[in-house]
mmCIF file of C-alpha atoms and ligand atoms in Angstrom:
data_model
loop_
_atom_site.group_PDB
_atom_site.id
_atom_site.type_symbol
_atom_site.label_atom_id
_atom_site.label_comp_id
_atom_site.label_asym_id
_atom_site.label_seq_id
_atom_site.Cartn_x
_atom_site.Cartn_y
_atom_site.Cartn_z
ATOM 1 C CA SER A 1 -35.340 14.630 23.490
ATOM 2 C CA LYS A 2 -34.336 14.023 19.803
ATOM 3 C CA SER A 3 -36.727 16.260 18.192
ATOM 4 C CA ASN A 4 -36.789 19.529 20.593
ATOM 5 C CA GLY A 5 -33.305 21.116 19.263
ATOM 6 C CA THR A 6 -32.313 23.424 16.676
ATOM 7 C CA ASN A 7 -31.897 22.290 12.984
ATOM 8 C CA GLY A 8 -28.375 21.842 13.378
ATOM 9 C CA TYR A 9 -28.948 19.751 16.558
ATOM 10 C CA GLU A 10 -31.355 17.708 14.975
ATOM 11 C CA PHE A 11 -29.252 16.768 11.848
ATOM 12 C CA TYR A 12 -25.994 15.824 14.046
ATOM 13 C CA SER A 13 -28.491 13.874 16.361
ATOM 14 C CA GLU A 14 -29.478 11.952 13.257
ATOM 15 C CA GLU A 15 -26.488 11.264 11.869
ATOM 16 C CA LEU A 16 -25.313 10.119 15.080
ATOM 17 C CA ASN A 17 -28.354 7.713 15.515
ATOM 18 C CA GLN A 18 -27.623 6.300 11.992
ATOM 19 C CA GLU A 19 -23.997 5.582 13.197
ATOM 20 C CA ILE A 20 -25.485 4.155 16.407
ATOM 21 C CA ILE A 21 -27.994 1.803 14.524
ATOM 22 C CA GLU A 22 -25.234 0.669 12.071
ATOM 23 C CA PHE A 23 -22.814 -0.188 14.971
ATOM 24 C CA ALA A 24 -25.628 -1.839 16.809
ATOM 25 C CA PHE A 25 -26.660 -3.735 13.514
ATOM 26 C CA LEU A 26 -22.906 -4.865 12.737
ATOM 27 C CA GLU A 27 -22.312 -5.809 16.292
ATOM 28 C CA GLN A 28 -25.316 -8.010 16.775
ATOM 29 C CA GLU A 29 -24.451 -9.699 13.243
ATOM 30 C CA LEU A 30 -20.980 -10.450 14.183
ATOM 31 C CA LYS A 31 -21.928 -11.917 17.435
ATOM 32 C CA LYS A 32 -23.996 -14.315 15.313
ATOM 33 C CA ALA A 33 -21.421 -14.819 12.883
ATOM 34 C CA ILE A 34 -18.807 -15.921 15.745
ATOM 35 C CA GLU A 35 -21.398 -18.142 17.243
ATOM 36 C CA ASN A 36 -22.452 -19.667 14.415
ATOM 37 C CA GLU A 37 -18.861 -20.205 13.190
ATOM 38 C CA THR A 38 -19.363 -18.296 9.605
ATOM 39 C CA ILE A 39 -16.469 -16.131 10.115
ATOM 40 C CA GLN A 40 -13.602 -17.500 7.758
ATOM 41 C CA ILE A 41 -9.814 -17.777 7.736
ATOM 42 C CA PHE A 42 -7.701 -16.892 5.229
ATOM 43 C CA PHE A 43 -4.052 -17.633 5.074
ATOM 44 C CA GLN A 44 -1.178 -15.531 3.525
ATOM 45 C CA PRO A 45 2.196 -17.210 3.266
ATOM 46 C CA LYS A 46 5.502 -15.666 4.280
ATOM 47 C CA TYR A 47 8.147 -16.016 1.933
ATOM 48 C CA ASN A 48 11.745 -16.438 2.456
ATOM 49 C CA ALA A 49 14.292 -15.458 0.210
ATOM 50 C CA LYS A 50 17.105 -17.548 1.287
ATOM 51 C CA SER A 51 15.586 -20.973 1.418
ATOM 52 C CA GLU A 52 13.124 -19.606 -1.733
ATOM 53 C CA SER A 53 10.169 -21.253 -0.111
ATOM 54 C CA PHE A 54 7.088 -20.275 1.876
ATOM 55 C CA VAL A 55 8.171 -20.795 5.631
ATOM 56 C CA GLY A 56 4.780 -19.869 7.444
ATOM 57 C CA VAL A 57 1.494 -18.422 7.044
ATOM 58 C CA GLU A 58 -0.442 -15.720 8.860
ATOM 59 C CA SER A 59 -4.145 -16.245 9.849
ATOM 60 C CA LEU A 60 -6.371 -13.148 8.666
ATOM 61 C CA ALA A 61 -10.210 -13.249 9.501
ATOM 62 C CA ARG A 62 -12.682 -12.530 6.787
ATOM 63 C CA TRP A 63 -16.617 -12.095 7.303
ATOM 64 C CA THR A 64 -19.266 -12.018 4.640
ATOM 65 C CA LEU A 65 -22.579 -10.692 5.698
ATOM 66 C CA GLU A 66 -25.400 -11.996 3.240
ATOM 67 C CA GLU A 67 -27.157 -8.741 2.651
ATOM 68 C CA ARG A 68 -24.064 -6.830 2.545
ATOM 69 C CA GLY A 69 -21.341 -8.505 0.968
ATOM 70 C CA VAL A 70 -18.128 -8.685 2.334
ATOM 71 C CA ILE A 71 -17.292 -6.372 5.549
ATOM 72 C CA SER A 72 -13.591 -5.501 5.633
ATOM 73 C CA PRO A 73 -11.453 -6.418 8.784
ATOM 74 C CA SER A 74 -10.806 -2.688 9.232
ATOM 75 C CA THR A 75 -14.841 -2.383 9.647
ATOM 76 C CA PHE A 76 -15.457 -5.452 11.701
ATOM 77 C CA ILE A 77 -12.179 -5.470 13.778
ATOM 78 C CA PRO A 78 -12.712 -1.993 15.356
ATOM 79 C CA ILE A 79 -16.210 -3.013 16.132
ATOM 80 C CA ALA A 80 -15.343 -6.259 17.668
ATOM 81 C CA GLU A 81 -12.771 -4.407 19.913
ATOM 82 C CA LYS A 82 -15.137 -1.827 20.872
ATOM 83 C CA SER A 83 -17.794 -4.237 21.754
ATOM 84 C CA GLY A 84 -15.467 -6.857 23.592
ATOM 85 C CA LEU A 85 -16.445 -9.564 21.048
ATOM 86 C CA ILE A 86 -12.661 -9.395 19.755
ATOM 87 C CA VAL A 87 -11.768 -12.053 22.810
ATOM 88 C CA GLN A 88 -14.606 -14.368 21.497
ATOM 89 C CA LEU A 89 -13.482 -13.607 17.923
ATOM 90 C CA ASP A 90 -9.730 -14.188 18.066
ATOM 91 C CA GLN A 91 -10.263 -17.182 20.257
ATOM 92 C CA TYR A 92 -12.366 -18.841 17.709
ATOM 93 C CA ILE A 93 -9.692 -17.579 14.965
ATOM 94 C CA LEU A 94 -6.943 -19.237 16.910
ATOM 95 C CA LYS A 95 -8.669 -22.438 17.177
ATOM 96 C CA LYS A 96 -9.715 -22.836 13.593
ATOM 97 C CA ALA A 97 -6.568 -21.843 12.246
ATOM 98 C CA CYS A 98 -4.505 -23.890 14.494
ATOM 99 C CA ILE A 99 -6.639 -26.919 13.139
ATOM 100 C CA GLN A 100 -6.533 -25.830 9.330
ATOM 101 C CA PHE A 101 -2.568 -25.367 9.793
ATOM 102 C CA LYS A 102 -1.904 -28.511 11.346
ATOM 103 C CA SER A 103 -3.834 -30.293 8.482
ATOM 104 C CA LEU A 104 -1.439 -28.665 6.057
ATOM 105 C CA ILE A 105 1.518 -29.894 8.289
ATOM 106 C CA GLU A 106 0.137 -33.325 8.062
ATOM 107 C CA GLU A 107 -0.176 -33.153 4.420
ATOM 108 C CA GLY A 108 3.555 -32.603 4.254
ATOM 109 C CA TYR A 109 4.103 -28.955 3.578
ATOM 110 C CA ASP A 110 7.171 -27.738 5.086
ATOM 111 C CA LEU A 111 6.041 -24.640 6.942
ATOM 112 C CA LYS A 112 7.736 -23.443 10.252
ATOM 113 C CA GLY A 113 4.818 -21.754 11.758
ATOM 114 C CA LEU A 114 1.358 -20.227 12.015
ATOM 115 C CA SER A 115 1.140 -16.224 12.578
ATOM 116 C CA VAL A 116 -2.034 -15.171 14.570
ATOM 117 C CA ASN A 117 -3.126 -11.517 15.311
ATOM 118 C CA PHE A 118 -3.964 -11.290 18.874
ATOM 119 C CA SER A 119 -6.081 -7.944 20.007
ATOM 120 C CA GLN A 120 -5.123 -5.926 23.168
ATOM 121 C CA LEU A 121 -7.949 -7.091 24.995
ATOM 122 C CA LEU A 122 -7.113 -10.689 24.865
ATOM 123 C CA PHE A 123 -4.166 -9.981 27.092
ATOM 124 C CA TYR A 124 -6.607 -8.929 29.848
ATOM 125 C CA HIS A 125 -8.575 -12.386 29.243
ATOM 126 C CA ASP A 126 -8.185 -14.597 32.284
ATOM 127 C CA HIS A 127 -6.119 -17.562 31.718
ATOM 128 C CA ILE A 128 -5.206 -16.358 28.135
ATOM 129 C CA VAL A 129 -1.893 -18.519 28.460
ATOM 130 C CA ASP A 130 -3.504 -21.394 29.643
ATOM 131 C CA PHE A 131 -5.984 -21.147 26.310
ATOM 132 C CA VAL A 132 -3.667 -20.594 24.353
ATOM 133 C CA LEU A 133 -1.356 -23.483 25.488
ATOM 134 C CA GLU A 134 -4.614 -25.819 25.303
ATOM 135 C CA THR A 135 -5.738 -24.975 21.982
ATOM 136 C CA LEU A 136 -2.181 -25.692 20.577
ATOM 137 C CA LYS A 137 -2.459 -29.090 22.632
ATOM 138 C CA ALA A 138 -5.948 -29.891 21.254
ATOM 139 C CA ALA A 139 -4.668 -29.137 17.527
ATOM 140 C CA GLU A 140 -1.394 -31.413 18.259
ATOM 141 C CA LEU A 141 0.860 -28.541 17.329
ATOM 142 C CA SER A 142 3.744 -27.523 19.451
ATOM 143 C CA PRO A 143 4.142 -24.067 20.764
ATOM 144 C CA VAL A 144 7.090 -23.359 18.942
ATOM 145 C CA GLN A 145 4.909 -23.665 15.818
ATOM 146 C CA LEU A 146 2.925 -20.238 16.706
ATOM 147 C CA GLU A 147 3.812 -16.774 16.471
ATOM 148 C CA ILE A 148 1.445 -14.347 17.884
ATOM 149 C CA GLU A 149 1.319 -10.949 16.241
ATOM 150 C CA ILE A 150 0.791 -7.861 18.292
ATOM 151 C CA THR A 151 0.830 -4.472 17.552
ATOM 152 C CA GLU A 152 2.569 -1.601 19.242
ATOM 153 C CA THR A 153 -0.153 -0.313 20.960
ATOM 154 C CA ILE A 154 -0.124 -3.381 23.147
ATOM 155 C CA ALA A 155 3.554 -3.213 23.486
ATOM 156 C CA MET A 156 2.761 0.689 24.615
ATOM 157 C CA TYR A 157 0.959 -0.880 27.638
ATOM 158 C CA ASN A 158 4.097 -1.952 28.687
ATOM 159 C CA THR A 159 2.677 -2.825 32.236
ATOM 160 C CA ALA A 160 4.265 -5.460 34.357
ATOM 161 C CA TYR A 161 1.036 -7.354 33.658
ATOM 162 C CA THR A 162 1.349 -7.229 29.658
ATOM 163 C CA LEU A 163 5.189 -7.965 29.981
ATOM 164 C CA ASN A 164 4.344 -11.228 32.553
ATOM 165 C CA ILE A 165 2.163 -12.786 29.865
ATOM 166 C CA LEU A 166 4.414 -12.043 26.724
ATOM 167 C CA ASN A 167 7.264 -13.682 28.887
ATOM 168 C CA GLU A 168 5.267 -16.711 29.569
ATOM 169 C CA LEU A 169 3.977 -17.042 26.505
ATOM 170 C CA LYS A 170 7.574 -16.885 25.354
ATOM 171 C CA SER A 171 8.744 -19.436 27.935
ATOM 172 C CA HIS A 172 6.828 -21.997 26.418
ATOM 173 C CA GLY A 173 8.362 -21.588 23.104
ATOM 174 C CA ILE A 174 5.772 -19.445 21.477
ATOM 175 C CA ARG A 175 7.370 -16.351 19.028
ATOM 176 C CA ILE A 176 5.889 -12.859 19.393
ATOM 177 C CA SER A 177 6.080 -10.527 16.715
ATOM 178 C CA LEU A 178 5.571 -6.659 16.757
ATOM 179 C CA ASP A 179 3.052 -6.027 13.690
ATOM 180 C CA ASP A 180 2.814 -2.444 11.602
ATOM 181 C CA PHE A 181 6.527 -1.822 13.064
ATOM 182 C CA GLY A 182 7.348 1.792 12.655
ATOM 183 C CA THR A 183 3.968 3.126 12.876
ATOM 184 C CA GLY A 184 3.948 3.735 16.805
ATOM 185 C CA TYR A 185 6.023 4.828 19.356
ATOM 186 C CA SER A 186 8.554 2.003 20.455
ATOM 187 C CA SER A 187 11.777 3.298 20.960
ATOM 188 C CA ILE A 188 15.220 1.043 21.069
ATOM 189 C CA SER A 189 15.164 0.879 24.996
ATOM 190 C CA TYR A 190 11.667 -0.154 24.710
ATOM 191 C CA LEU A 191 12.285 -3.197 22.178
ATOM 192 C CA LYS A 192 14.995 -4.233 24.395
ATOM 193 C CA VAL A 193 12.611 -4.866 27.594
ATOM 194 C CA LEU A 194 9.780 -6.536 25.147
ATOM 195 C CA PRO A 195 10.584 -10.271 24.399
ATOM 196 C CA ILE A 196 10.315 -9.654 20.850
ATOM 197 C CA ASP A 197 11.068 -12.287 18.245
ATOM 198 C CA CYS A 198 10.610 -10.371 15.138
ATOM 199 C CA LEU A 199 9.577 -6.891 13.811
ATOM 200 C CA LYS A 200 7.100 -6.629 11.149
ATOM 201 C CA ILE A 201 7.739 -3.662 8.810
ATOM 202 C CA ASP A 202 4.512 -1.990 8.617
ATOM 203 C CA LYS A 203 3.119 -1.923 4.644
ATOM 204 C CA SER A 204 3.028 2.067 4.666
ATOM 205 C CA PHE A 205 6.676 2.316 4.611
ATOM 206 C CA ILE A 206 7.161 -0.683 2.048
ATOM 207 C CA ASN A 207 4.541 1.167 -0.174
ATOM 208 C CA ASP A 208 6.543 4.326 -0.687
ATOM 209 C CA LEU A 209 10.123 2.520 -1.132
ATOM 210 C CA ILE A 210 11.895 3.372 -4.140
ATOM 211 C CA VAL A 211 9.655 6.148 -5.015
ATOM 212 C CA ASP A 212 10.239 8.259 -1.650
ATOM 213 C CA LYS A 213 14.190 8.347 -0.561
ATOM 214 C CA GLN A 214 12.807 8.851 2.858
ATOM 215 C CA SER A 215 11.224 5.733 3.085
ATOM 216 C CA ASP A 216 14.357 3.796 1.840
ATOM 217 C CA ALA A 217 16.363 5.193 4.395
ATOM 218 C CA LEU A 218 13.619 4.683 7.102
ATOM 219 C CA VAL A 219 13.030 0.766 6.051
ATOM 220 C CA ILE A 220 16.888 0.688 5.969
ATOM 221 C CA THR A 221 16.850 1.968 9.452
ATOM 222 C CA LEU A 222 14.304 -0.344 10.508
ATOM 223 C CA ILE A 223 16.301 -3.251 9.627
ATOM 224 C CA SER A 224 19.214 -2.327 11.187
ATOM 225 C CA MET A 225 17.377 -1.651 14.207
ATOM 226 C CA ALA A 226 16.450 -5.466 14.113
ATOM 227 C CA ASN A 227 19.945 -6.429 13.470
ATOM 228 C CA ILE A 228 21.445 -4.635 16.300
ATOM 229 C CA LEU A 229 18.722 -6.141 18.675
ATOM 230 C CA GLU A 230 19.440 -9.575 17.064
ATOM 231 C CA ILE A 231 15.675 -9.789 16.438
ATOM 232 C CA ASP A 232 14.158 -11.195 12.979
ATOM 233 C CA VAL A 233 12.681 -8.807 10.599
ATOM 234 C CA ILE A 234 9.932 -9.117 7.907
ATOM 235 C CA ALA A 235 8.574 -6.465 5.667
ATOM 236 C CA GLU A 236 4.713 -6.932 4.948
ATOM 237 C CA GLY A 237 2.810 -5.386 1.817
ATOM 238 C CA VAL A 238 5.418 -6.346 -0.606
ATOM 239 C CA GLU A 239 3.782 -5.765 -4.179
ATOM 240 C CA THR A 240 6.650 -5.562 -6.613
ATOM 241 C CA ILE A 241 9.635 -7.112 -7.601
ATOM 242 C CA GLU A 242 11.809 -3.553 -7.210
ATOM 243 C CA GLN A 243 10.570 -3.489 -3.625
ATOM 244 C CA ALA A 244 11.373 -7.190 -2.918
ATOM 245 C CA GLU A 245 14.928 -6.808 -4.400
ATOM 246 C CA PHE A 246 15.283 -3.638 -2.379
ATOM 247 C CA LEU A 247 14.694 -5.430 1.112
ATOM 248 C CA PHE A 248 16.718 -8.358 -0.175
ATOM 249 C CA LYS A 249 19.680 -6.332 -0.624
ATOM 250 C CA HIS A 250 19.021 -4.350 2.923
ATOM 251 C CA HIS A 251 19.222 -7.922 4.575
ATOM 252 C CA CYS A 252 15.682 -8.255 4.982
ATOM 253 C CA TYR A 253 14.869 -12.065 3.497
ATOM 254 C CA ASP A 254 11.333 -12.460 4.808
ATOM 255 C CA ILE A 255 8.572 -10.786 2.939
ATOM 256 C CA GLN A 256 4.775 -11.050 2.911
ATOM 257 C CA GLY A 257 2.765 -9.435 0.288
ATOM 258 C CA TYR A 258 0.540 -9.652 -2.934
ATOM 259 C CA LEU A 259 3.821 -9.865 -4.836
ATOM 260 C CA TYR A 260 3.868 -13.745 -3.636
ATOM 261 C CA SER A 261 0.248 -14.128 -2.609
ATOM 262 C CA ARG A 262 -2.927 -12.746 -1.406
ATOM 263 C CA PRO A 263 -4.782 -14.099 1.650
ATOM 264 C CA LEU A 264 -6.117 -17.180 0.615
ATOM 265 C CA PRO A 265 -9.131 -19.688 2.068
ATOM 266 C CA LEU A 266 -7.372 -23.161 2.949
ATOM 267 C CA GLU A 267 -8.227 -24.945 -0.087
ATOM 268 C CA GLU A 268 -6.579 -22.294 -2.438
ATOM 269 C CA MET A 269 -3.247 -22.116 0.084
ATOM 270 C CA ARG A 270 -2.976 -25.726 -0.613
ATOM 271 C CA THR A 271 -2.756 -25.605 -4.263
ATOM 272 C CA LEU A 272 -0.276 -22.698 -3.951
ATOM 273 C CA LEU A 273 1.997 -24.864 -1.815
ATOM 274 C CA GLN A 274 1.760 -27.520 -4.254
ATOM 275 C CA GLN A 275 2.957 -25.146 -6.800
ATOM 276 C CA GLY A 276 5.535 -24.035 -4.699
ATOM 277 C CA SER A 277 6.959 -20.623 -4.376
ATOM 278 C CA SER A 278 8.980 -20.235 -7.872
ATOM 279 C CA ARG A 279 7.631 -17.356 -9.662
HETATM 280 P P1 C2E B 301 -2.619 -6.791 9.326
HETATM 281 O O1 C2E B 301 -2.200 -7.892 10.425
HETATM 282 O O2 C2E B 301 -1.367 -5.755 9.517
HETATM 283 O O3 C2E B 301 -2.402 -7.389 8.204
HETATM 284 C C1 C2E B 301 -1.929 -6.929 6.774
HETATM 285 C C2 C2E B 301 -3.144 -6.455 6.121
HETATM 286 O O4 C2E B 301 -2.832 -6.348 5.042
HETATM 287 C C3 C2E B 301 -4.367 -7.614 5.915
HETATM 288 O O5 C2E B 301 -5.260 -7.177 5.559
HETATM 289 C C4 C2E B 301 -3.916 -8.206 4.282
HETATM 290 O O6 C2E B 301 -4.815 -8.731 3.630
HETATM 291 C C5 C2E B 301 -3.248 -6.799 3.926
HETATM 292 N N1 C2E B 301 -2.118 -7.112 2.972
HETATM 293 C C6 C2E B 301 -1.379 -8.220 2.778
HETATM 294 N N2 C2E B 301 -0.414 -8.201 1.779
HETATM 295 C C7 C2E B 301 -0.950 -6.826 1.262
HETATM 296 C C8 C2E B 301 0.030 -6.319 0.290
HETATM 297 O O7 C2E B 301 0.965 -6.412 -0.502
HETATM 298 N N3 C2E B 301 -1.020 -5.113 -0.449
HETATM 299 C C9 C2E B 301 -1.682 -4.368 0.262
HETATM 300 N N4 C2E B 301 -2.475 -3.227 -0.142
HETATM 301 N N5 C2E B 301 -2.203 -5.071 1.458
HETATM 302 C C10 C2E B 301 -1.935 -6.379 1.962
HETATM 303 P P2 C2E B 301 -7.012 -7.406 6.419
HETATM 304 O O8 C2E B 301 -6.691 -8.775 5.952
HETATM 305 O O9 C2E B 301 -7.886 -6.365 5.588
HETATM 306 O O10 C2E B 301 -6.643 -7.007 7.500
HETATM 307 C C11 C2E B 301 -6.516 -5.889 8.377
HETATM 308 C C12 C2E B 301 -6.035 -5.970 9.448
HETATM 309 O O11 C2E B 301 -7.251 -6.134 10.455
HETATM 310 C C13 C2E B 301 -5.239 -6.696 10.170
HETATM 311 O O12 C2E B 301 -3.798 -5.854 9.544
HETATM 312 C C14 C2E B 301 -5.159 -6.862 11.509
HETATM 313 O O13 C2E B 301 -4.820 -5.775 12.260
HETATM 314 C C15 C2E B 301 -6.781 -7.111 11.449
HETATM 315 N N6 C2E B 301 -7.229 -8.459 11.620
HETATM 316 C C16 C2E B 301 -7.291 -9.110 10.431
HETATM 317 N N7 C2E B 301 -7.751 -10.385 11.103
HETATM 318 C C17 C2E B 301 -7.756 -10.363 12.478
HETATM 319 C C18 C2E B 301 -7.821 -11.302 13.471
HETATM 320 O O14 C2E B 301 -8.042 -12.726 13.325
HETATM 321 N N8 C2E B 301 -7.627 -11.016 14.789
HETATM 322 C C19 C2E B 301 -7.446 -9.397 14.987
HETATM 323 N N9 C2E B 301 -7.258 -9.087 16.343
HETATM 324 N N10 C2E B 301 -7.021 -8.846 13.982
HETATM 325 C C20 C2E B 301 -7.430 -8.903 12.696
HETATM 326 CA CA1 CA B 302 -0.660 -8.912 11.340
HETATM 327 CA CA1 CA B 303 0.787 -5.511 9.609
HETATM 328 CA CA1 CA B 304 -2.035 -3.432 9.853
#
């Protein structure tokens, strides 16, 4: 059925075929990488301006494919989500990240928490709360040391079901953070219902700070929204001192971004923590 159309059809079908082949190839390789545990975990520190120190780390998945080199999360996370592999991937990352984070704590680094990204599909996985609690227990971490980062899309599926799971996680002391804040559709009333501990201002807003007055006003508004709701606030994607100073001036003291550090493998994170956060 592929060869009996018009030229236009054939061209279209050829391109589509390529896409399907590429998707299938990456999906298969990703599956292997998860099974063989060759997906790496990088950590990016969260800096607090009041204590002038790193207070936590976020885990970020990294994948290098021999014949291709580094594959960006923006490529493989959507593939993992479409194929359902994200459930195994996120569970694997959670386990590994907990163990590696625990090793940092045992070495005496004073980090309050580990933040892990949770995809929407994970919430529909059976016994997800038990899985999280068991993973924490196995790594000898307390639930209060874990923060789960969810996106507004998950929050949007504000079904009784999702809300239940979030509440259950929270009842054990696990923190819930709303990632990419400002890019979705959450309203104030919505945020009041969700058991959110922290709003993470999306890096697209931080990127335009100072050069764009509208972004300045938006960021100030997002910070005050958090203040009104008595929710913590953190800014991601902070790259310059000017951006950091703007945020501190407007009472956002927690920041994450290349200004302090790129995401790093465990060994390099250890070195960074040894040096402290003095820039
Ligand atoms: P995210 O959770 O919003 O993570 C922040 C992204 O911004 C990361 O990209 C990080 O490397 C990057 N970043 C941090 N600071 C800066 C900065 O100062 N400037 C710029 N330009 N970028 C900065 P990364 O690691 O490529 O991850 C992209 C997205 O992929 C993440 O966005 C997250 O949504 C997803 N992701 C990554 N790892 C996982 C995972 O283990 N599970 C799930 N479900 N999603 C993941
Ligand atoms: Ca995140
Ligand atoms: Ca984000
Ligand atoms: Ca993002």
